[in-house]
PDB file of C-alpha atoms in Angstrom:
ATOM      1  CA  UNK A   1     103.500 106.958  71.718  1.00 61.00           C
ATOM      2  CA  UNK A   2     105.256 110.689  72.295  1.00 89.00           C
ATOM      3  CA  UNK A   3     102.716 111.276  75.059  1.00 95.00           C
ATOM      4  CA  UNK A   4     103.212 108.178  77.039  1.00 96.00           C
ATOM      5  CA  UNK A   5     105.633 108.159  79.764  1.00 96.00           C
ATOM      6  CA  UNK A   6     108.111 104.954  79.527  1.00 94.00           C
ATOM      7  CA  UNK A   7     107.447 104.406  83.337  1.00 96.00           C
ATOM      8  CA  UNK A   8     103.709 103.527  82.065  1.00 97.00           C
ATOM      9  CA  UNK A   9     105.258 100.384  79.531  1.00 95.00           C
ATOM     10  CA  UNK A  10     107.601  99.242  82.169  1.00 95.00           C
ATOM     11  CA  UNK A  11     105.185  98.682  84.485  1.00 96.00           C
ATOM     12  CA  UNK A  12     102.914  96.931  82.217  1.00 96.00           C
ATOM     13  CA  UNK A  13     105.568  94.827  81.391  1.00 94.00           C
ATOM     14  CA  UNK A  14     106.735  94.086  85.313  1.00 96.00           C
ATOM     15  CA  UNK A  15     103.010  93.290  85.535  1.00 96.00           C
ATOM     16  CA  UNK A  16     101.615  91.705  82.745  1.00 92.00           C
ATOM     17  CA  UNK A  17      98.134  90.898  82.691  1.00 92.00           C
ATOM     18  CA  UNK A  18      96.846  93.991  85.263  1.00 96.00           C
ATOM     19  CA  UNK A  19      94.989  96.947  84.530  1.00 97.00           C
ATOM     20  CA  UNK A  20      97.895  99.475  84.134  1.00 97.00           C
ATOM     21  CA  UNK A  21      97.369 102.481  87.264  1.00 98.00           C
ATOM     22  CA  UNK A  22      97.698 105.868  85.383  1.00 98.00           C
ATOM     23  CA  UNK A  23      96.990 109.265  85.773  1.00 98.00           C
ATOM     24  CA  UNK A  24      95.515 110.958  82.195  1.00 97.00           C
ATOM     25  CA  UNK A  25      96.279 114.665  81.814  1.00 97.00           C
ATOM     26  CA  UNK A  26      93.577 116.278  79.235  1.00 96.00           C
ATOM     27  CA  UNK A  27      93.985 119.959  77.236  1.00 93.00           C
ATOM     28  CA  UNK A  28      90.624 120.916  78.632  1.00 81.00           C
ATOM     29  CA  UNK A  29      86.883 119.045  79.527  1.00 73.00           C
ATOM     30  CA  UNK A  30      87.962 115.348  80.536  1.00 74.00           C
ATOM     31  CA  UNK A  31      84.141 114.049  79.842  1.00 81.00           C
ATOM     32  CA  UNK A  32      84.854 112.410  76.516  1.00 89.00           C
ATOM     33  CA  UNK A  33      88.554 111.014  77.454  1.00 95.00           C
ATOM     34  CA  UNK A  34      86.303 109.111  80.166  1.00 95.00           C
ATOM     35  CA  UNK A  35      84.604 107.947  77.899  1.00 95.00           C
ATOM     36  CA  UNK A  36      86.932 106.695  75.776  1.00 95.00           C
ATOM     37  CA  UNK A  37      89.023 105.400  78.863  1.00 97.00           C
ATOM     38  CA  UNK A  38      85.636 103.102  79.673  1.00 96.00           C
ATOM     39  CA  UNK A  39      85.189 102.168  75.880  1.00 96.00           C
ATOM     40  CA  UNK A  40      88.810 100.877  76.486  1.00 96.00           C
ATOM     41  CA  UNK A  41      87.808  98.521  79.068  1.00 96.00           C
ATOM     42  CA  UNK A  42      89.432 100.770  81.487  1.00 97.00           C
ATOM     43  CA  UNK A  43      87.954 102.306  84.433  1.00 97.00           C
ATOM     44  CA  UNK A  44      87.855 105.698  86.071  1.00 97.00           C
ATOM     45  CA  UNK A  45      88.988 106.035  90.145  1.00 97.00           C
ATOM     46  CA  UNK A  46      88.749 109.829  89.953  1.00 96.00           C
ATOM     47  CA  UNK A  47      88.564 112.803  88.482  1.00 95.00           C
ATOM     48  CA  UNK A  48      90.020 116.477  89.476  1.00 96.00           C
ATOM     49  CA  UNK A  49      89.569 119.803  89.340  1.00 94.00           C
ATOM     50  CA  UNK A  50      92.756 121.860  90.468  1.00 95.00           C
ATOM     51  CA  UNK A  51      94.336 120.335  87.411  1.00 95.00           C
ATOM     52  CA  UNK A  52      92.395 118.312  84.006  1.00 95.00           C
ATOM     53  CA  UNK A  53      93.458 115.114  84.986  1.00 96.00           C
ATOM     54  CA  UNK A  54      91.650 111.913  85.556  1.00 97.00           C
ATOM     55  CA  UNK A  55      93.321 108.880  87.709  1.00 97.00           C
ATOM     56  CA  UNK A  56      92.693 105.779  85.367  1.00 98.00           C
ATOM     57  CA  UNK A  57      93.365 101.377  84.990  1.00 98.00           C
ATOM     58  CA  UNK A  58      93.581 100.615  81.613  1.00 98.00           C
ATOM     59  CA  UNK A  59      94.517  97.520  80.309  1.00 97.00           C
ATOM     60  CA  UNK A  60      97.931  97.497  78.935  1.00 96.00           C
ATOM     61  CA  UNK A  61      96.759  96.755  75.299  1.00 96.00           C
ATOM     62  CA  UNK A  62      94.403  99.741  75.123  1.00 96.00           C
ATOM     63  CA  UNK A  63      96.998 102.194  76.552  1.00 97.00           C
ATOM     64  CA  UNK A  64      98.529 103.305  72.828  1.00 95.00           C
ATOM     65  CA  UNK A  65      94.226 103.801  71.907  1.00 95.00           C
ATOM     66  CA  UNK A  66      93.485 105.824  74.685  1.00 96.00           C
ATOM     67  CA  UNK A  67      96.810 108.115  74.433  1.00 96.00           C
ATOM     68  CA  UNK A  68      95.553 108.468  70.630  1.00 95.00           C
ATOM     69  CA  UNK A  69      92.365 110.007  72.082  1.00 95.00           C
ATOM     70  CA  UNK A  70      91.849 113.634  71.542  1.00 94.00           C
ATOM     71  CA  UNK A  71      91.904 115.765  74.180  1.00 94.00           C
ATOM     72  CA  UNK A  72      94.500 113.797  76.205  1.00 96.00           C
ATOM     73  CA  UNK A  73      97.952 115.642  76.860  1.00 96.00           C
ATOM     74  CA  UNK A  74     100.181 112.858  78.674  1.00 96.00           C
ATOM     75  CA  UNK A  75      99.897 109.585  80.533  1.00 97.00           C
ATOM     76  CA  UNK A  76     101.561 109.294  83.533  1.00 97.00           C
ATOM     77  CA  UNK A  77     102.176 106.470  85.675  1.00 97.00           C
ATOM     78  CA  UNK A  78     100.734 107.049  88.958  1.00 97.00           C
ATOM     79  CA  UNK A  79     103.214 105.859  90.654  1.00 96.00           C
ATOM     80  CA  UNK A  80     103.969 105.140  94.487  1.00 95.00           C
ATOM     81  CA  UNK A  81     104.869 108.777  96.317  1.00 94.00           C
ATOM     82  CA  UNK A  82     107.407 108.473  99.207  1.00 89.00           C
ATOM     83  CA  UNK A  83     107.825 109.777 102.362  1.00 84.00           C
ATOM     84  CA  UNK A  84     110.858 111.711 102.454  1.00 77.00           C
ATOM     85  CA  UNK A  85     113.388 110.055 104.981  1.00 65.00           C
ATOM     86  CA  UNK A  86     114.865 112.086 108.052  1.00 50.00           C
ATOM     87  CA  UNK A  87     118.348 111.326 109.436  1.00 37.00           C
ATOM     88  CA  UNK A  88     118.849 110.509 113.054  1.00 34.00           C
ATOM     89  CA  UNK A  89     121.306 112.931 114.924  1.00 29.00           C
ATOM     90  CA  UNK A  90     122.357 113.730 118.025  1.00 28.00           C
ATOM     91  CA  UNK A  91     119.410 114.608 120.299  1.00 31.00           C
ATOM     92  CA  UNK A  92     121.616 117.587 122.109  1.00 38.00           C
ATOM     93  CA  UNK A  93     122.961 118.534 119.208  1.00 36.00           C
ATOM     94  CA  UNK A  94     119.497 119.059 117.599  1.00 41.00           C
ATOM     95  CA  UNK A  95     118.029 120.692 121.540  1.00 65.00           C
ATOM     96  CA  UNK A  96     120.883 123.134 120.932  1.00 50.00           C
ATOM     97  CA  UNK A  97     121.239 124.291 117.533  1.00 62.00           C
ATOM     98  CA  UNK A  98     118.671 123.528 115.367  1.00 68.00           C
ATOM     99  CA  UNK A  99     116.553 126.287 115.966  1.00 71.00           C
ATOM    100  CA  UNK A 100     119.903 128.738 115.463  1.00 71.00           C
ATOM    101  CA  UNK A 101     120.896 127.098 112.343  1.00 78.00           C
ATOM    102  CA  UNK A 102     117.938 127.664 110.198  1.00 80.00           C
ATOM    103  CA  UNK A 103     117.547 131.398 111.932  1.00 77.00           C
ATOM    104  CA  UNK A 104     114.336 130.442 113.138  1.00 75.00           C
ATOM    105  CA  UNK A 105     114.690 132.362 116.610  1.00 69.00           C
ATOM    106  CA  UNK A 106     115.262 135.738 115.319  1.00 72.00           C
ATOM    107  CA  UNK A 107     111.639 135.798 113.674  1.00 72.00           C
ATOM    108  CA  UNK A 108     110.834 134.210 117.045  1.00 70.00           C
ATOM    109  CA  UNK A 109     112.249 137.467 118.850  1.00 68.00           C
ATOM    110  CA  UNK A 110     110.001 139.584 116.451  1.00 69.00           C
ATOM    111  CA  UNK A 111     106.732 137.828 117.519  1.00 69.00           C
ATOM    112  CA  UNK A 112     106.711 135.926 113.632  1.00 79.00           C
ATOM    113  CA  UNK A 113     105.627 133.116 114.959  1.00 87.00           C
ATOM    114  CA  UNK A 114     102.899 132.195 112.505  1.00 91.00           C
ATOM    115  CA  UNK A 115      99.986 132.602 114.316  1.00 90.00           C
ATOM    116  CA  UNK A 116      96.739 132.969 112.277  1.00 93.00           C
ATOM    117  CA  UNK A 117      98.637 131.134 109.371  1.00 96.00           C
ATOM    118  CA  UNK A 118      97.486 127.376 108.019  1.00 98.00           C
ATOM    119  CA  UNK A 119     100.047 125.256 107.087  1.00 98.00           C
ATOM    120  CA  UNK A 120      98.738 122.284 105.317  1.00 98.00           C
ATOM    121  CA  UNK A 121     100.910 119.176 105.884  1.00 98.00           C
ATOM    122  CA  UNK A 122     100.030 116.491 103.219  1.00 98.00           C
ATOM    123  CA  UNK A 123     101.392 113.221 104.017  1.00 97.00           C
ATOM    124  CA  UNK A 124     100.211 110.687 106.097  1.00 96.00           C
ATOM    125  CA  UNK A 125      98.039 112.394 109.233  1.00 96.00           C
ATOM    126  CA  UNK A 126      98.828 114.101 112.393  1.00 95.00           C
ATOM    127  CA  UNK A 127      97.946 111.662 115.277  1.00 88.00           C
ATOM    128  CA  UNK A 128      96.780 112.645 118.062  1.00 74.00           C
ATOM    129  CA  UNK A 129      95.392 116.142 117.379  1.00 65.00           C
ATOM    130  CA  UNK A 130      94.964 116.628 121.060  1.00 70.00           C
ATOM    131  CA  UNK A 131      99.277 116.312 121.143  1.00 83.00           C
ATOM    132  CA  UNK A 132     100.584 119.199 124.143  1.00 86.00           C
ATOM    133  CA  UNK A 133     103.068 120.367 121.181  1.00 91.00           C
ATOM    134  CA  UNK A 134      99.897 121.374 118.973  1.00 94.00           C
ATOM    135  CA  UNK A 135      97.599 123.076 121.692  1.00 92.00           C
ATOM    136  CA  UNK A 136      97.077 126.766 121.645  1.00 90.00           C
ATOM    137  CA  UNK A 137      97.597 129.034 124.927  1.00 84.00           C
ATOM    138  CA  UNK A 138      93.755 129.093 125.516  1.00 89.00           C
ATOM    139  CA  UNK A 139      94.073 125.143 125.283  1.00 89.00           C
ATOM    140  CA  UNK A 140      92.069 124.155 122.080  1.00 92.00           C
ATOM    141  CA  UNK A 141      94.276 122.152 119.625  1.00 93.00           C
ATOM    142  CA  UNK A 142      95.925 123.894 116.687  1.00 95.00           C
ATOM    143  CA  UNK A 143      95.253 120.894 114.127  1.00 95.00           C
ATOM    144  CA  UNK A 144      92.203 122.837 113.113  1.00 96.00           C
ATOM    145  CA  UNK A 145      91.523 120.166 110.154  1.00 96.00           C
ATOM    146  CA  UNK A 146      91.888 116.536 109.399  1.00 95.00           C
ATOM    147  CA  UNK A 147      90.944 115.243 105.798  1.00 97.00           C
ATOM    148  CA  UNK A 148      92.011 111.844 105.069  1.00 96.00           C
ATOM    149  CA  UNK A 149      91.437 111.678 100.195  1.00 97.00           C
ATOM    150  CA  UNK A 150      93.394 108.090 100.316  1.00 96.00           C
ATOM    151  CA  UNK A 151      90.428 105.351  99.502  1.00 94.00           C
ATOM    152  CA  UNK A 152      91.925 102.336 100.872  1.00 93.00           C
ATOM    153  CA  UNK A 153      91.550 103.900 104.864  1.00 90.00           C
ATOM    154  CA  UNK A 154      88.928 105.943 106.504  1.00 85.00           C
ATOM    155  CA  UNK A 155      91.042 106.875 109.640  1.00 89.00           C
ATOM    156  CA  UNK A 156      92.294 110.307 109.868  1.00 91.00           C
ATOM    157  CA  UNK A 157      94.609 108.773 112.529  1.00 91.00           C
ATOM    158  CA  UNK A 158      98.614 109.203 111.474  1.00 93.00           C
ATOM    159  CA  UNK A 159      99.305 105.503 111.446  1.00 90.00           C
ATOM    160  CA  UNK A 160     102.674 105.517 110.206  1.00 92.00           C
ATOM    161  CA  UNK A 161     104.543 108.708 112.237  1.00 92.00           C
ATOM    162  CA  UNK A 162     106.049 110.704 109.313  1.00 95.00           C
ATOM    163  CA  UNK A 163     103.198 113.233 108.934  1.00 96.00           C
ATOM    164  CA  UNK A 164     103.038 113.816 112.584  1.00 95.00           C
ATOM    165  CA  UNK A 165     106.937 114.334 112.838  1.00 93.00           C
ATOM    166  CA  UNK A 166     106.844 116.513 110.095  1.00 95.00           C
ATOM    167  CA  UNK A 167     104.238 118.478 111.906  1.00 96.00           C
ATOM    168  CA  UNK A 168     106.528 118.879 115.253  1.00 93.00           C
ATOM    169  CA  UNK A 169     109.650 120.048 112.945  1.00 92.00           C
ATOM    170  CA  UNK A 170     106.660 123.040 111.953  1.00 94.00           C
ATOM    171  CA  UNK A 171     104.373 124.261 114.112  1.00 93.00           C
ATOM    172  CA  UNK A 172     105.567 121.720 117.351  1.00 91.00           C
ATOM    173  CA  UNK A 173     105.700 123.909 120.209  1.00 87.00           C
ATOM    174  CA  UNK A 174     107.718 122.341 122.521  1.00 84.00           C
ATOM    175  CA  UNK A 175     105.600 121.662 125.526  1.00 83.00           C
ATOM    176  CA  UNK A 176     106.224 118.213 125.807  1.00 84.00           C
ATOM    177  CA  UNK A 177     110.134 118.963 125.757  1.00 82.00           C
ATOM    178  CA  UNK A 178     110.414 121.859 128.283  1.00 80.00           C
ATOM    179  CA  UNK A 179     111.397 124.013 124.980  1.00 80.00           C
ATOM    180  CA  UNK A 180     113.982 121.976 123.957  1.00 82.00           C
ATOM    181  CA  UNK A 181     112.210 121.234 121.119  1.00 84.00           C
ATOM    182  CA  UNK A 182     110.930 124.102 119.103  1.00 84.00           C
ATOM    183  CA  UNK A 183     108.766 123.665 115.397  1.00 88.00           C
ATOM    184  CA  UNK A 184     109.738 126.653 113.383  1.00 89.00           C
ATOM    185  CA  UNK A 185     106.126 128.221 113.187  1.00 90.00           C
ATOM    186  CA  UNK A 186     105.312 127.124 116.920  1.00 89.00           C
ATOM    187  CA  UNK A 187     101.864 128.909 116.701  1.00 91.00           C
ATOM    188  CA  UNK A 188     100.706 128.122 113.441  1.00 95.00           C
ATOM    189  CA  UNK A 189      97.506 126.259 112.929  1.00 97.00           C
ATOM    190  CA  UNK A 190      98.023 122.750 111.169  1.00 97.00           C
ATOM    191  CA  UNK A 191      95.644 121.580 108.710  1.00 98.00           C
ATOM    192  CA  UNK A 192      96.550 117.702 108.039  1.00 97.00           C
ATOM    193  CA  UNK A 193      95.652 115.966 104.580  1.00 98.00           C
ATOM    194  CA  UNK A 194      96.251 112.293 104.496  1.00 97.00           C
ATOM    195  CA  UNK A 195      97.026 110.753 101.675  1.00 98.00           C
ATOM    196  CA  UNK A 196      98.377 107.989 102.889  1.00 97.00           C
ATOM    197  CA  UNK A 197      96.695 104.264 104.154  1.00 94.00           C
ATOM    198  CA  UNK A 198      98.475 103.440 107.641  1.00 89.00           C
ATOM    199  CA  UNK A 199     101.180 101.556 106.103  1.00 92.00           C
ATOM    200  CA  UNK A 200     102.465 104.820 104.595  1.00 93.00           C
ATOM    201  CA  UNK A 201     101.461 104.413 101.014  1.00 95.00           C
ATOM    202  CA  UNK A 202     100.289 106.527  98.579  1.00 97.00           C
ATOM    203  CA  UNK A 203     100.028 107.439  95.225  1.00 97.00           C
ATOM    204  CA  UNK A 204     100.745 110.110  92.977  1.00 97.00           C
ATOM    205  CA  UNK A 205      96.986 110.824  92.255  1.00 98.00           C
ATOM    206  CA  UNK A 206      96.290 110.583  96.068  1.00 98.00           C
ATOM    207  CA  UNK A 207      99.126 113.327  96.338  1.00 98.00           C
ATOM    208  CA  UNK A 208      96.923 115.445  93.495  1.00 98.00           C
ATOM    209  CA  UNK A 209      93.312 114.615  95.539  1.00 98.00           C
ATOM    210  CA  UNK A 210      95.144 115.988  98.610  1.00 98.00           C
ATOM    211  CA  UNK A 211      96.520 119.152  97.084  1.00 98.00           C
ATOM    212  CA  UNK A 212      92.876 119.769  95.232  1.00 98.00           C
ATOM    213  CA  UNK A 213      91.117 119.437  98.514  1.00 98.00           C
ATOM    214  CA  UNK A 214      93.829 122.396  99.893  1.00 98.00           C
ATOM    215  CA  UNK A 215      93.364 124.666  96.751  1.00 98.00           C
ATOM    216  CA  UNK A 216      89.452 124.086  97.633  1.00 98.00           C
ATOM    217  CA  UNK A 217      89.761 124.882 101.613  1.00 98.00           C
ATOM    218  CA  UNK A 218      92.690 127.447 100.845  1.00 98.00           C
ATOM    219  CA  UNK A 219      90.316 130.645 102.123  1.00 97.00           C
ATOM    220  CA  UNK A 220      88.839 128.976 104.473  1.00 98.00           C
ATOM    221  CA  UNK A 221      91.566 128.176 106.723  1.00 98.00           C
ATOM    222  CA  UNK A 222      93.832 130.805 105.374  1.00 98.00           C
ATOM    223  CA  UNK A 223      95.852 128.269 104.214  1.00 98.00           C
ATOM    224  CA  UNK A 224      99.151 130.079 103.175  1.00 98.00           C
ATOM    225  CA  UNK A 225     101.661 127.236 102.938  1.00 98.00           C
ATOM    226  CA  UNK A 226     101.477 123.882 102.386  1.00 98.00           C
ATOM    227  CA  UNK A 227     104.757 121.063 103.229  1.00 98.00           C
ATOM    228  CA  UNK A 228     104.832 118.199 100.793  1.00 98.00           C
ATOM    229  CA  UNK A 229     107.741 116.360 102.504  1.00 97.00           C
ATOM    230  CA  UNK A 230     107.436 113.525  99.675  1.00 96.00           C
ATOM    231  CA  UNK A 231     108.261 112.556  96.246  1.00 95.00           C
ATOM    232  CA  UNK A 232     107.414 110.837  93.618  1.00 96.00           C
ATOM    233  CA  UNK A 233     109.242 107.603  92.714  1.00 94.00           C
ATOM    234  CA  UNK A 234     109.355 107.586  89.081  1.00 94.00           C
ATOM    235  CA  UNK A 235     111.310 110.877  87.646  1.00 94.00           C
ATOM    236  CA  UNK A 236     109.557 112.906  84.888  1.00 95.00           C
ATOM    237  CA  UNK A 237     109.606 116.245  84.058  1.00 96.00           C
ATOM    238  CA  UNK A 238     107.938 119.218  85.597  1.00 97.00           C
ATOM    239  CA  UNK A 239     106.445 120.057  82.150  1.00 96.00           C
ATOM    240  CA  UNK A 240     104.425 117.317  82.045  1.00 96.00           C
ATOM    241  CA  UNK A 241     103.800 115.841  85.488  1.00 97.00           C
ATOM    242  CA  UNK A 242     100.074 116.062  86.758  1.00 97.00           C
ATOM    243  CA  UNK A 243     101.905 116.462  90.562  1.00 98.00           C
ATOM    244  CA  UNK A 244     103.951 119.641  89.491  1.00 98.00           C
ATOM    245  CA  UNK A 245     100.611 120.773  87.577  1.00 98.00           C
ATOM    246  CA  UNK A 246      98.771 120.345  90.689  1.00 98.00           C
ATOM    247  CA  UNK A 247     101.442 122.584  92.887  1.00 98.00           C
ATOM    248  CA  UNK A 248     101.988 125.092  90.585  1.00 98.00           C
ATOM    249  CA  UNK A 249      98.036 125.850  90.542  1.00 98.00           C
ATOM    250  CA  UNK A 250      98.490 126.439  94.174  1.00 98.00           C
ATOM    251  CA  UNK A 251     101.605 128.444  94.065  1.00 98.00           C
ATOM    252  CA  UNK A 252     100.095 131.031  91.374  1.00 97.00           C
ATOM    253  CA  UNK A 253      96.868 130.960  93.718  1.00 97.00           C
ATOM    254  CA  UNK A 254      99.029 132.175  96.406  1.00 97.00           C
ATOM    255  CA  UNK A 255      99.891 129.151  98.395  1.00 98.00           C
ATOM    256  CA  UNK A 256     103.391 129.038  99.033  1.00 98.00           C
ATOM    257  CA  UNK A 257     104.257 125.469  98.423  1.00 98.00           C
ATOM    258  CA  UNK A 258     107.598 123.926 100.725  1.00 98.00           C
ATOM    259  CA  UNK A 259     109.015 120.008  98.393  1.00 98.00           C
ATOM    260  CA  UNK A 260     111.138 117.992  99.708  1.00 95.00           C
ATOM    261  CA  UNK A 261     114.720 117.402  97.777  1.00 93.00           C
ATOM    262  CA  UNK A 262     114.527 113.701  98.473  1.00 88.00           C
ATOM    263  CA  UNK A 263     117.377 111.595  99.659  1.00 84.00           C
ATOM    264  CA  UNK A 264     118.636 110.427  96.054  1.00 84.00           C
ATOM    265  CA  UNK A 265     122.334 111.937  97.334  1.00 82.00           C
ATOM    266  CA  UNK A 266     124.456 111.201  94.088  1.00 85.00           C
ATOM    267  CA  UNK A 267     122.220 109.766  91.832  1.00 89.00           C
ATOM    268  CA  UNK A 268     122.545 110.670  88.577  1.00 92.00           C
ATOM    269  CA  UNK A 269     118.919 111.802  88.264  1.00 93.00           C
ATOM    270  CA  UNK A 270     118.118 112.790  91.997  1.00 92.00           C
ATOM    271  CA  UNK A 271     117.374 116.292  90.604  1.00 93.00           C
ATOM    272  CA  UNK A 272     114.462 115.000  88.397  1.00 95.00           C
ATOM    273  CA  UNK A 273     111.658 113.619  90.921  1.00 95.00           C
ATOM    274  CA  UNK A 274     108.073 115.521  91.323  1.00 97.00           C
ATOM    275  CA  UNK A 275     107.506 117.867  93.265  1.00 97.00           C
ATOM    276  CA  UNK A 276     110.576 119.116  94.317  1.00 97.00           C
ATOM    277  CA  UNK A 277     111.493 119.487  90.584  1.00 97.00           C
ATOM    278  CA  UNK A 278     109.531 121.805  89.791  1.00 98.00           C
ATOM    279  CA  UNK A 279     111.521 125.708  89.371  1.00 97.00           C
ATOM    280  CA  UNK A 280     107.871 127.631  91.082  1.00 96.00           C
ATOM    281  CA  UNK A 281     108.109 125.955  94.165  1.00 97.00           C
ATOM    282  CA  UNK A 282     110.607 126.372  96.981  1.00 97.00           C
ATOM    283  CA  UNK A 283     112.515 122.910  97.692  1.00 96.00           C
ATOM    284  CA  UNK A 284     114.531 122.252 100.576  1.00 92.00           C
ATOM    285  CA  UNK A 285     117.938 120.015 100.808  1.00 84.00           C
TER     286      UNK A 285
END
């Protein structure tokens, strides 16, 4: 069908037999596409709120009946989301330029240093929270939240590193380095969203759960930014992914939201991956 994403077919077809893993994007109320989803023989995981969207398994052969259902808008896959790779360089390279290079010290010399700001890092935790590089002068830790919205763990616990180095490259202060290491917000508070298990994965619905729960908890941690250092691994376009729904009802809500480009380097369609796809959001290279 024209609302079905190909990504949904191929996977039934790489997995015959299995309940396919989709998210179901609705034109409005998503009670009755439940239901019809359940008459299906499918089954519900979740449903959200910052876009109409329900995370849904449906068995391959019912996919074309539920699409056909009205009220629903597009099937996605919901596909794995990846961490977004960092390249090893020079450590005195990076002690003496990187701060320079991305003008992050003359803000610095100004006293921008994003204190009072929340910067919500979803990925895969910030481990420990008690870190030197996120304490505050007065000593308390700067990671003043922790939400883990991935069902298969229950550990708000960074298990995998990439959240928590993406937290150093923000809001790291460099205490553990002597200052040789500087995050570019160095007093910002850091407000950590896990979507991830401890093996790193995650999918694209538990990349929607974790940017409802920051549109929810925006005011009250004056959330003004959040880093989604990750991408999706099928490519579809901003128009109808449930992920670039889901960021651009935080950007026009007044959260400033930071994608990663990816690392597709010359790939004919490395332009084309949720979130960083999307033209409301600011995506860095």
């Amino acid at each position: 069908r024209g609302n079905v994403s190909g990504a949904v077919f191929d996977w039934a077809g790489q997995n015959w037999g299995d309940p396919v893993p989709v998210v179901v994007q609705t034109t409005g109320g998503s009670e009755d596409v439940a239901g019809a989803i359940e008459s299906a023989g499918g089954s519900v995981e979740r449903e959200f709120s910052i876009i109409p969207a329900i995370e849904a398994r449906i068995p391959a052969s019912s996919i074309a009946a539920v699409a056909a259902t009205p009220g629903v808008a597009w099937v996605s896959l919901n596909a794995p989301v990846v961490s977004t790779g960092t390249y090893k360089v020079s450590t005195k390279t990076l002690a003496t330029t990187y701060a320079v290079s991305v003008n992050a010290n003359d803000p610095w010399s100004k006293s921008s240093t994003g204190a009072g700001i929340g910067v919500a890092i979803v990925d895969t935790g910030i481990s420990p929270s008690g870190h030197e590089d996120f304490k505050a002068s007065n000593g308390n830790s700067r990671v003043v939240a922790e939400v883990e919205v991935n069902p298969n763990t229950s550990n708000i616990t960074d298990g995998y590193g990439h959240g928590t180095h993406i937290a150093g490259i923000i809001g790291g202060d460099g205490s553990l380095t002597g200052g040789k290491y500087i995050g570019i917000a160095p007093e910002a508070n850091l407000i950590s969203v896990k979507i991830a298990d401890d093996d790193g994965n995650s999918t694209l619905a538990d990349a929607i759960a974790g940017l409802e729960w920051v549109y929810d908890n925006r005011a009250a941690y004056n959330i003004r930014v959040v880093n989604l250092s990750l991408h999706s691994s099928v490519a579809e376009s901003y128009r109808i992914s449930p992920l670039n729904a889901a960021v651009e009802s935080l950007w026009f809500n007044g959260v400033f939201v930071v994608a990663a480009a990816g690392n597709f380097g010359a790939a004919a369609d490395a332009v084309s991956y949720p979130p960083a796809n999307d033209p409301f959001v600011m995506t860095v290279g």
